[in-house]
């Protein structure tokens, strides 16, 4: 489900507090940060986030907030127009993988579609482990967004344009002219998963 702007702000605040303090914020800390009149308003927002599947609330604890993304790697489905690739509405489920088993660590999974990368052993239906970054070197396998389409290809910068190269001679390279289309690198491939996997949600 899509989050409201305020819900996204609160979710980002929870994430940043976890990174800085190593623990989620209390309702009082959320209320103070956003100028709510009472912790009850924070509680209402937290319940809405829990209902939309962004967090899990653990009763009986002042800091009983757990990010769903801590429960495994998210599988990204179709990407909603204009939304960040890891937005809640793009997540189809979560799988039981330790992100640190990949180097650099994986941030999300993407299901391989089609046969454009079969020459490097990437088959339709495989799960690609992706490290989220907007920086990539020539020759790396990237997850790229062109307008609202997401594709997996090998990156190559040319003089004045970018070439996204398939690993299958039946597919022509994709030529990207910056300025003519919206182009962004969403991440780099760090691993491939095939076969039975445990889905958490």
CSV table of C-alpha atoms in Angstrom, one decimal:
chain,number,residue,atom,x,y,z
A,1,UNK,CA,0.0,0.0,0.0
A,2,UNK,CA,1.1,3.6,-0.7
A,3,UNK,CA,2.2,5.6,2.3
A,4,UNK,CA,1.1,9.2,2.8
A,5,UNK,CA,3.8,11.8,2.9
A,6,UNK,CA,3.6,12.1,6.7
A,7,UNK,CA,3.7,8.3,7.1
A,8,UNK,CA,6.8,8.2,4.9
A,9,UNK,CA,8.4,11.0,7.0
A,10,UNK,CA,7.7,9.0,10.2
A,11,UNK,CA,9.1,5.8,8.7
A,12,UNK,CA,12.3,7.7,7.6
A,13,UNK,CA,12.6,9.1,11.2
A,14,UNK,CA,12.3,5.6,12.6
A,15,UNK,CA,15.0,4.4,10.2
A,16,UNK,CA,17.4,7.3,11.0
A,17,UNK,CA,16.9,6.8,14.8
A,18,UNK,CA,17.7,3.1,14.4
A,19,UNK,CA,20.9,4.0,12.6
A,20,UNK,CA,22.0,6.7,15.1
A,21,UNK,CA,20.9,5.2,18.4
A,22,UNK,CA,20.6,1.5,17.5
A,23,UNK,CA,17.0,1.5,18.8
A,24,UNK,CA,13.7,2.8,17.4
A,25,UNK,CA,12.2,6.0,18.8
A,26,UNK,CA,9.6,6.1,21.6
A,27,UNK,CA,6.1,7.6,20.9
A,28,UNK,CA,7.1,10.7,22.8
A,29,UNK,CA,10.2,11.2,20.7
A,30,UNK,CA,8.1,10.9,17.5
A,31,UNK,CA,5.6,13.4,18.9
A,32,UNK,CA,8.4,15.8,19.8
A,33,UNK,CA,10.1,15.5,16.4
A,34,UNK,CA,6.9,16.1,14.5
A,35,UNK,CA,5.2,18.6,16.8
A,36,UNK,CA,2.2,16.4,17.7
A,37,UNK,CA,0.1,17.5,20.7
A,38,UNK,CA,0.4,14.1,22.4
A,39,UNK,CA,2.0,10.6,21.9
A,40,UNK,CA,-1.5,9.4,21.0
A,41,UNK,CA,-1.1,11.1,17.6
A,42,UNK,CA,2.2,9.2,17.1
A,43,UNK,CA,0.5,6.0,18.0
A,44,UNK,CA,-2.2,6.5,15.4
A,45,UNK,CA,0.4,7.0,12.7
A,46,UNK,CA,2.3,3.9,13.9
A,47,UNK,CA,-0.8,1.8,13.7
A,48,UNK,CA,-1.4,3.0,10.2
A,49,UNK,CA,2.1,2.1,9.2
A,50,UNK,CA,1.7,-1.3,10.8
A,51,UNK,CA,-1.6,-1.8,8.9
A,52,UNK,CA,0.2,-1.0,5.6
A,53,UNK,CA,2.9,-3.5,6.4
A,54,UNK,CA,5.8,-1.1,6.9
A,55,UNK,CA,6.4,-1.9,10.5
A,56,UNK,CA,5.6,-4.4,13.2
A,57,UNK,CA,4.4,-3.1,16.6
A,58,UNK,CA,5.5,-5.1,19.7
A,59,UNK,CA,3.2,-4.4,22.6
A,60,UNK,CA,4.5,-3.7,26.1
A,61,UNK,CA,7.6,-1.9,25.0
A,62,UNK,CA,8.2,1.9,24.7
A,63,UNK,CA,10.5,1.2,21.8
A,64,UNK,CA,8.5,-1.8,20.4
A,65,UNK,CA,8.8,-0.8,16.8
A,66,UNK,CA,10.4,-3.2,14.3
A,67,UNK,CA,11.0,-2.4,10.6
A,68,UNK,CA,9.6,-5.1,8.3
A,69,UNK,CA,12.6,-4.7,6.1
A,70,UNK,CA,14.7,-6.1,9.0
A,71,UNK,CA,12.9,-9.4,8.4
A,72,UNK,CA,14.6,-10.4,5.2
A,73,UNK,CA,15.3,-9.1,1.8
A,74,UNK,CA,12.4,-7.4,-0.1
A,75,UNK,CA,11.4,-8.7,-3.5
A,76,UNK,CA,10.7,-5.7,-5.7
A,77,UNK,CA,7.8,-6.2,-8.2
A,78,UNK,CA,6.5,-3.6,-10.7
A,79,UNK,CA,7.8,-0.2,-9.8
A,80,UNK,CA,5.1,2.5,-9.3
A,81,UNK,CA,5.6,5.6,-11.4
A,82,UNK,CA,7.6,8.2,-9.7
A,83,UNK,CA,8.3,6.1,-6.6
A,84,UNK,CA,11.6,5.1,-5.0
A,85,UNK,CA,12.4,1.5,-6.0
A,86,UNK,CA,12.2,0.4,-2.3
A,87,UNK,CA,8.9,2.2,-1.6
A,88,UNK,CA,6.5,0.0,0.3
A,89,UNK,CA,4.0,-0.3,-2.6
A,90,UNK,CA,6.7,-1.9,-4.8
A,91,UNK,CA,7.5,-4.7,-2.4
A,92,UNK,CA,5.9,-8.1,-3.3
A,93,UNK,CA,7.2,-10.0,-0.3
A,94,UNK,CA,10.3,-10.8,1.8
A,95,UNK,CA,12.7,-13.7,1.6
A,96,UNK,CA,14.9,-15.3,4.3
A,97,UNK,CA,18.3,-14.2,3.2
A,98,UNK,CA,21.1,-12.7,5.2
A,99,UNK,CA,22.0,-9.5,3.3
A,100,UNK,CA,25.6,-9.7,4.5
A,101,UNK,CA,26.2,-13.0,2.6
A,102,UNK,CA,26.7,-10.8,-0.4
A,103,UNK,CA,29.5,-8.3,-0.9
A,104,UNK,CA,28.6,-5.5,-0.9
A,105,UNK,CA,25.5,-6.4,1.1
A,106,UNK,CA,22.3,-6.9,-0.8
A,107,UNK,CA,19.4,-4.4,-0.2
A,108,UNK,CA,16.7,-6.0,-2.3
A,109,UNK,CA,15.9,-8.8,-4.7
A,110,UNK,CA,14.6,-8.4,-8.3
A,111,UNK,CA,13.1,-11.2,-10.3
A,112,UNK,CA,14.8,-11.8,-13.6
A,113,UNK,CA,12.4,-11.5,-16.5
A,114,UNK,CA,13.3,-12.7,-20.0
A,115,UNK,CA,16.5,-14.1,-21.6
A,116,UNK,CA,18.6,-11.1,-22.3
A,117,UNK,CA,21.3,-12.1,-19.7
A,118,UNK,CA,21.4,-15.8,-20.2
A,119,UNK,CA,25.0,-15.9,-21.4
A,120,UNK,CA,26.2,-15.1,-17.8
A,121,UNK,CA,23.8,-17.6,-16.3
A,122,UNK,CA,21.0,-15.3,-15.5
A,123,UNK,CA,17.7,-17.1,-16.3
A,124,UNK,CA,14.1,-16.1,-16.4
A,125,UNK,CA,12.6,-16.4,-12.9
A,126,UNK,CA,16.0,-16.2,-11.0
A,127,UNK,CA,16.2,-13.8,-8.1
A,128,UNK,CA,18.9,-11.2,-8.5
A,129,UNK,CA,20.4,-9.8,-5.3
A,130,UNK,CA,21.0,-6.1,-5.7
A,131,UNK,CA,23.1,-3.6,-3.7
A,132,UNK,CA,21.3,-0.2,-3.8
A,133,UNK,CA,23.6,2.5,-5.2
A,134,UNK,CA,23.5,5.2,-7.9
A,135,UNK,CA,27.2,4.7,-8.7
A,136,UNK,CA,28.5,2.0,-10.9
A,137,UNK,CA,31.6,1.3,-13.0
A,138,UNK,CA,31.8,0.3,-16.6
A,139,UNK,CA,31.4,-3.4,-17.0
A,140,UNK,CA,29.2,-3.9,-13.9
A,141,UNK,CA,25.8,-5.5,-14.1
A,142,UNK,CA,23.3,-2.8,-13.1
A,143,UNK,CA,19.7,-2.4,-12.3
A,144,UNK,CA,18.7,0.7,-14.3
A,145,UNK,CA,15.5,2.7,-14.6
A,146,UNK,CA,14.7,4.2,-18.0
A,147,UNK,CA,11.7,6.4,-17.6
A,148,UNK,CA,9.4,4.0,-15.6
A,149,UNK,CA,11.0,0.7,-17.0
A,150,UNK,CA,13.5,-1.2,-14.9
A,151,UNK,CA,16.1,-3.3,-16.7
A,152,UNK,CA,19.2,-5.4,-15.8
A,153,UNK,CA,22.1,-4.9,-18.2
A,154,UNK,CA,25.9,-4.4,-18.3
A,155,UNK,CA,26.8,-0.8,-18.0
A,156,UNK,CA,29.1,1.0,-20.5
A,157,UNK,CA,29.7,4.7,-20.8
A,158,UNK,CA,30.4,6.0,-24.3
A,159,UNK,CA,31.2,9.4,-25.6
A,160,UNK,CA,28.0,11.3,-25.1
A,161,UNK,CA,25.8,8.4,-24.3
A,162,UNK,CA,25.3,5.3,-22.1
A,163,UNK,CA,25.1,1.8,-23.5
A,164,UNK,CA,23.2,-0.9,-21.6
A,165,UNK,CA,24.5,-4.2,-23.0
A,166,UNK,CA,22.6,-7.5,-23.0
A,167,UNK,CA,24.4,-10.9,-22.5
A,168,UNK,CA,22.6,-12.5,-25.3
A,169,UNK,CA,23.5,-11.9,-29.0
A,170,UNK,CA,19.8,-11.9,-29.9
A,171,UNK,CA,19.3,-8.6,-28.0
A,172,UNK,CA,20.5,-5.2,-29.2
A,173,UNK,CA,22.2,-2.8,-26.7
A,174,UNK,CA,19.9,-0.1,-25.2
A,175,UNK,CA,21.3,3.3,-26.0
A,176,UNK,CA,20.6,6.0,-23.4
A,177,UNK,CA,21.0,9.7,-24.3
A,178,UNK,CA,21.0,11.6,-21.0
A,179,UNK,CA,18.5,14.5,-21.2
A,180,UNK,CA,16.2,12.7,-23.6
A,181,UNK,CA,14.9,10.1,-21.1
A,182,UNK,CA,14.9,9.9,-17.3
A,183,UNK,CA,17.7,7.5,-16.5
A,184,UNK,CA,18.9,6.3,-13.1
A,185,UNK,CA,21.1,3.5,-11.8
A,186,UNK,CA,19.1,1.8,-8.9
A,187,UNK,CA,21.8,-0.7,-7.9
A,188,UNK,CA,24.4,-3.2,-8.9
A,189,UNK,CA,24.0,-7.0,-9.1
A,190,UNK,CA,25.9,-8.8,-6.2
A,191,UNK,CA,24.5,-12.3,-6.5
A,192,UNK,CA,22.0,-14.7,-8.0
A,193,UNK,CA,19.6,-17.0,-6.3
A,194,UNK,CA,17.9,-20.0,-7.9
A,195,UNK,CA,15.7,-22.8,-6.7
A,196,UNK,CA,13.6,-23.1,-3.6
A,197,UNK,CA,13.7,-20.1,-1.2
A,198,UNK,CA,11.8,-19.3,2.0
A,199,UNK,CA,9.3,-16.5,1.7
A,200,UNK,CA,8.6,-14.6,5.0
A,201,UNK,CA,5.7,-12.5,3.8
